[in-house]
CSV table of N, CA and C in Angstrom, one decimal:
chain,number,residue,atom,x,y,z
A,1,UNK,N,-57.7,-14.5,15.2
A,1,UNK,CA,-58.3,-15.7,15.9
A,1,UNK,C,-57.9,-15.6,17.3
A,2,UNK,N,-58.8,-15.8,18.2
A,2,UNK,CA,-58.5,-15.9,19.6
A,2,UNK,C,-58.5,-17.3,20.1
A,3,UNK,N,-57.7,-17.6,21.1
A,3,UNK,CA,-57.7,-18.9,21.7
A,3,UNK,C,-57.8,-18.8,23.2
A,4,UNK,N,-58.4,-19.8,23.8
A,4,UNK,CA,-58.5,-19.9,25.3
A,4,UNK,C,-57.6,-20.9,25.8
A,5,UNK,N,-56.7,-20.5,26.7
A,5,UNK,CA,-55.7,-21.4,27.3
A,5,UNK,C,-56.0,-21.6,28.7
A,6,UNK,N,-56.1,-22.9,29.1
A,6,UNK,CA,-56.4,-23.2,30.5
A,6,UNK,C,-55.2,-23.9,31.1
A,7,UNK,N,-55.0,-23.6,32.4
A,7,UNK,CA,-53.9,-24.3,33.1
A,7,UNK,C,-54.4,-24.7,34.5
A,8,UNK,N,-54.2,-26.0,34.8
A,8,UNK,CA,-54.6,-26.5,36.1
A,8,UNK,C,-53.5,-27.4,36.6
A,9,UNK,N,-53.3,-27.3,37.9
A,9,UNK,CA,-52.3,-28.2,38.6
A,9,UNK,C,-51.8,-27.6,39.9
A,10,UNK,N,-50.9,-28.3,40.5
A,10,UNK,CA,-50.3,-27.9,41.7
A,10,UNK,C,-49.5,-26.6,41.5
A,11,UNK,N,-49.7,-25.7,42.4
A,11,UNK,CA,-49.1,-24.4,42.3
A,11,UNK,C,-47.6,-24.5,42.4
A,12,UNK,N,-46.8,-23.7,41.7
A,12,UNK,CA,-45.4,-23.7,41.8
A,12,UNK,C,-44.9,-22.4,41.1
A,13,UNK,N,-43.7,-22.1,41.4
A,13,UNK,CA,-43.1,-20.9,40.8
A,13,UNK,C,-42.9,-21.0,39.3
A,14,UNK,N,-43.2,-20.0,38.5
A,14,UNK,CA,-42.9,-20.0,37.1
A,14,UNK,C,-44.0,-20.4,36.1
A,15,UNK,N,-45.2,-20.7,36.6
A,15,UNK,CA,-46.2,-21.2,35.7
A,15,UNK,C,-46.6,-20.1,34.7
A,16,UNK,N,-46.9,-18.9,35.2
A,16,UNK,CA,-47.3,-17.8,34.3
A,16,UNK,C,-46.2,-17.4,33.4
A,17,UNK,N,-45.0,-17.4,34.0
A,17,UNK,CA,-43.8,-17.0,33.2
A,17,UNK,C,-43.6,-18.0,32.0
A,18,UNK,N,-43.7,-19.3,32.3
A,18,UNK,CA,-43.5,-20.3,31.3
A,18,UNK,C,-44.5,-20.2,30.1
A,19,UNK,N,-45.8,-20.0,30.5
A,19,UNK,CA,-46.9,-19.9,29.5
A,19,UNK,C,-46.7,-18.6,28.7
A,20,UNK,N,-46.5,-17.5,29.4
A,20,UNK,CA,-46.3,-16.3,28.7
A,20,UNK,C,-45.1,-16.2,27.8
A,21,UNK,N,-44.0,-16.9,28.2
A,21,UNK,CA,-42.8,-17.0,27.4
A,21,UNK,C,-43.1,-17.7,26.1
A,22,UNK,N,-43.8,-18.8,26.1
A,22,UNK,CA,-44.2,-19.6,24.9
A,22,UNK,C,-45.0,-18.7,24.0
A,23,UNK,N,-45.9,-18.0,24.5
A,23,UNK,CA,-46.7,-17.1,23.7
A,23,UNK,C,-45.9,-16.0,23.1
A,24,UNK,N,-45.0,-15.3,23.9
A,24,UNK,CA,-44.2,-14.3,23.4
A,24,UNK,C,-43.3,-14.7,22.3
A,25,UNK,N,-42.7,-15.9,22.5
A,25,UNK,CA,-41.8,-16.5,21.5
A,25,UNK,C,-42.5,-16.7,20.1
A,26,UNK,N,-43.8,-16.9,20.2
A,26,UNK,CA,-44.5,-17.2,19.0
A,26,UNK,C,-45.4,-16.1,18.5
A,27,UNK,N,-45.1,-14.9,19.0
A,27,UNK,CA,-45.9,-13.7,18.6
A,27,UNK,C,-47.4,-13.7,18.9
A,28,UNK,N,-47.7,-14.3,20.0
A,28,UNK,CA,-49.1,-14.5,20.4
A,28,UNK,C,-49.4,-13.5,21.6
A,29,UNK,N,-50.3,-12.6,21.4
A,29,UNK,CA,-50.6,-11.6,22.4
A,29,UNK,C,-51.6,-12.0,23.4
A,30,UNK,N,-51.3,-11.8,24.7
A,30,UNK,CA,-52.2,-12.0,25.8
A,30,UNK,C,-53.2,-10.9,25.8
A,31,UNK,N,-54.5,-11.3,25.7
A,31,UNK,CA,-55.6,-10.3,25.8
A,31,UNK,C,-56.2,-10.1,27.2
A,32,UNK,N,-56.3,-11.3,27.8
A,32,UNK,CA,-56.9,-11.3,29.2
A,32,UNK,C,-56.4,-12.5,29.9
A,33,UNK,N,-56.2,-12.3,31.2
A,33,UNK,CA,-55.7,-13.4,32.0
A,33,UNK,C,-56.3,-13.4,33.4
A,34,UNK,N,-56.7,-14.5,33.9
A,34,UNK,CA,-57.3,-14.6,35.2
A,34,UNK,C,-56.8,-15.9,35.8
A,35,UNK,N,-56.2,-15.8,37.0
A,35,UNK,CA,-55.7,-16.9,37.7
A,35,UNK,C,-56.0,-16.8,39.2
A,36,UNK,N,-56.1,-18.0,39.8
A,36,UNK,CA,-56.3,-18.1,41.3
A,36,UNK,C,-55.6,-19.3,41.8
A,37,UNK,N,-55.4,-19.3,43.1
A,37,UNK,CA,-54.8,-20.5,43.8
A,37,UNK,C,-55.8,-20.8,45.0
A,38,UNK,N,-56.2,-22.1,45.0
A,38,UNK,CA,-57.0,-22.5,46.1
A,38,UNK,C,-56.4,-23.8,46.7
A,39,UNK,N,-56.1,-23.7,48.0
A,39,UNK,CA,-55.5,-24.9,48.7
A,39,UNK,C,-54.3,-25.5,47.9
A,40,UNK,N,-53.5,-24.6,47.3
A,40,UNK,CA,-52.3,-25.0,46.7
A,40,UNK,C,-52.5,-25.5,45.2
A,41,UNK,N,-53.7,-25.4,44.7
A,41,UNK,CA,-54.0,-25.7,43.3
A,41,UNK,C,-54.1,-24.5,42.5
A,42,UNK,N,-53.4,-24.4,41.4
A,42,UNK,CA,-53.3,-23.3,40.5
A,42,UNK,C,-54.3,-23.5,39.4
A,43,UNK,N,-55.1,-22.4,39.0
A,43,UNK,CA,-56.0,-22.5,38.0
A,43,UNK,C,-55.9,-21.2,37.2
A,44,UNK,N,-55.8,-21.2,35.9
A,44,UNK,CA,-55.7,-20.0,35.1
A,44,UNK,C,-56.5,-20.2,33.8
A,45,UNK,N,-57.1,-19.1,33.4
A,45,UNK,CA,-57.8,-19.0,32.1
A,45,UNK,C,-57.2,-17.8,31.4
A,46,UNK,N,-56.7,-18.0,30.2
A,46,UNK,CA,-56.0,-16.9,29.5
A,46,UNK,C,-56.6,-16.8,28.1
A,47,UNK,N,-56.9,-15.6,27.6
A,47,UNK,CA,-57.3,-15.4,26.3
A,47,UNK,C,-56.2,-14.8,25.5
A,48,UNK,N,-55.9,-15.3,24.3
A,48,UNK,CA,-54.8,-14.8,23.6
A,48,UNK,C,-55.2,-14.6,22.1
A,49,UNK,N,-54.6,-13.6,21.4
A,49,UNK,CA,-54.9,-13.3,20.1
A,49,UNK,C,-53.8,-13.9,19.2
A,50,UNK,N,-54.1,-14.8,18.3
A,50,UNK,CA,-53.1,-15.4,17.4
A,50,UNK,C,-53.0,-14.8,16.0
A,51,UNK,N,-53.5,-13.6,15.9
A,51,UNK,CA,-53.5,-12.9,14.5
A,51,UNK,C,-52.1,-12.9,13.9
A,52,UNK,N,-51.1,-12.6,14.7
A,52,UNK,CA,-49.7,-12.5,14.2
A,52,UNK,C,-48.9,-13.7,14.6
A,53,UNK,N,-49.5,-14.8,15.0
A,53,UNK,CA,-48.8,-15.9,15.5
A,53,UNK,C,-47.8,-16.5,14.4
A,54,UNK,N,-46.7,-17.0,14.9
A,54,UNK,CA,-45.7,-17.7,14.0
A,54,UNK,C,-46.0,-19.2,14.0
A,55,UNK,N,-47.0,-19.7,14.7
A,55,UNK,CA,-47.4,-21.1,14.7
A,55,UNK,C,-48.9,-21.3,14.5
A,56,UNK,N,-49.3,-22.5,14.1
A,56,UNK,CA,-50.7,-22.8,14.0
A,56,UNK,C,-51.2,-23.3,15.3
A,57,UNK,N,-52.5,-23.3,15.5
A,57,UNK,CA,-53.1,-23.7,16.8
A,57,UNK,C,-52.6,-25.1,17.2
A,58,UNK,N,-52.6,-26.0,16.3
A,58,UNK,CA,-52.3,-27.4,16.6
A,58,UNK,C,-50.8,-27.5,17.1
A,59,UNK,N,-49.9,-26.7,16.6
A,59,UNK,CA,-48.5,-26.6,17.0
A,59,UNK,C,-48.4,-26.0,18.4
A,60,UNK,N,-49.2,-24.9,18.6
A,60,UNK,CA,-49.2,-24.3,20.0
A,60,UNK,C,-49.8,-25.3,21.0
A,61,UNK,N,-50.8,-26.1,20.7
A,61,UNK,CA,-51.3,-27.1,21.6
A,61,UNK,C,-50.3,-28.1,22.0
A,62,UNK,N,-49.5,-28.5,21.0
A,62,UNK,CA,-48.4,-29.5,21.3
A,62,UNK,C,-47.3,-28.9,22.2
A,63,UNK,N,-46.9,-27.7,21.9
A,63,UNK,CA,-45.9,-27.0,22.7
A,63,UNK,C,-46.4,-26.8,24.1
A,64,UNK,N,-47.6,-26.3,24.3
A,64,UNK,CA,-48.1,-26.1,25.7
A,64,UNK,C,-48.3,-27.4,26.4
A,65,UNK,N,-48.8,-28.5,25.7
A,65,UNK,CA,-48.9,-29.8,26.4
A,65,UNK,C,-47.6,-30.3,26.9
A,66,UNK,N,-46.5,-30.1,26.1
A,66,UNK,CA,-45.2,-30.6,26.5
A,66,UNK,C,-44.7,-29.7,27.7
A,67,UNK,N,-44.9,-28.4,27.7
A,67,UNK,CA,-44.5,-27.6,28.8
A,67,UNK,C,-45.3,-28.0,30.1
A,68,UNK,N,-46.6,-28.3,29.9
A,68,UNK,CA,-47.4,-28.7,31.0
A,68,UNK,C,-46.9,-30.0,31.6
A,69,UNK,N,-46.5,-31.0,30.8
A,69,UNK,CA,-46.0,-32.2,31.3
A,69,UNK,C,-44.7,-32.0,32.0
A,70,UNK,N,-43.8,-31.1,31.6
A,70,UNK,CA,-42.6,-30.8,32.2
A,70,UNK,C,-42.8,-30.2,33.6
A,71,UNK,N,-43.9,-29.4,33.8
A,71,UNK,CA,-44.2,-28.8,35.0
A,71,UNK,C,-45.2,-29.6,35.9
A,72,UNK,N,-45.7,-30.7,35.4
A,72,UNK,CA,-46.8,-31.4,36.1
A,72,UNK,C,-48.1,-30.8,36.1
A,73,UNK,N,-48.4,-30.1,35.0
A,73,UNK,CA,-49.7,-29.3,34.9
A,73,UNK,C,-50.5,-29.8,33.6
A,74,UNK,N,-51.7,-29.5,33.6
A,74,UNK,CA,-52.5,-29.7,32.4
A,74,UNK,C,-52.7,-28.4,31.8
A,75,UNK,N,-52.2,-28.2,30.6
A,75,UNK,CA,-52.3,-27.0,29.8
A,75,UNK,C,-53.0,-27.3,28.5
A,76,UNK,N,-54.1,-26.6,28.2
A,76,UNK,CA,-54.8,-26.8,27.0
A,76,UNK,C,-55.1,-25.5,26.3
A,77,UNK,N,-55.1,-25.5,25.0
A,77,UNK,CA,-55.4,-24.4,24.2
A,77,UNK,C,-56.5,-24.8,23.2
A,78,UNK,N,-57.6,-24.0,23.2
A,78,UNK,CA,-58.7,-24.2,22.3
A,78,UNK,C,-59.1,-23.0,21.5
A,79,UNK,N,-59.6,-23.2,20.3
A,79,UNK,CA,-60.1,-22.0,19.6
A,79,UNK,C,-61.2,-21.4,20.4
A,80,UNK,N,-61.3,-20.1,20.4
A,80,UNK,CA,-62.4,-19.4,21.2
A,80,UNK,C,-63.8,-19.9,20.9
A,81,UNK,N,-64.1,-20.2,19.7
A,81,UNK,CA,-65.4,-20.6,19.3
A,81,UNK,C,-65.7,-22.0,19.8
A,82,UNK,N,-64.8,-22.9,19.8
A,82,UNK,CA,-65.0,-24.3,20.3
A,82,UNK,C,-65.2,-24.2,21.8
A,83,UNK,N,-64.4,-23.4,22.5
A,83,UNK,CA,-64.5,-23.2,24.0
A,83,UNK,C,-65.9,-22.7,24.3
A,84,UNK,N,-66.4,-21.7,23.6
A,84,UNK,CA,-67.7,-21.1,23.9
A,84,UNK,C,-68.8,-22.2,23.7
A,85,UNK,N,-68.7,-23.0,22.6
A,85,UNK,CA,-69.7,-24.0,22.3
A,85,UNK,C,-69.7,-25.1,23.4
A,86,UNK,N,-68.5,-25.5,23.8
A,86,UNK,CA,-68.4,-26.5,24.9
A,86,UNK,C,-68.9,-26.1,26.2
A,87,UNK,N,-68.8,-24.8,26.5
A,87,UNK,CA,-69.2,-24.3,27.8
A,87,UNK,C,-70.5,-23.5,27.8
A,88,UNK,N,-71.3,-23.7,26.7
A,88,UNK,CA,-72.6,-23.0,26.6
A,88,UNK,C,-73.6,-23.6,27.6
A,89,UNK,N,-74.3,-22.8,28.3
A,89,UNK,CA,-75.3,-23.3,29.3
A,89,UNK,C,-76.6,-23.4,28.6
């Protein structure tokens, strides 16, 4: 199963490190990552493979939400299929 993780907020040191550490600790592999910074605002879309994950998606969502709150960011994780349906044109 793949998930799409989005991160939005004020740029600061350690955002990618924090998210990737959570994923590594839970045996979740990063498949693709795209990030940019515009006028000090950080935006990232990351696709990860949860095939070998030690947690369920709902648990990952809670962990990432808590990390986001600690950093003043909005971090969301969605099942790839749900993300595709929500963003279909």
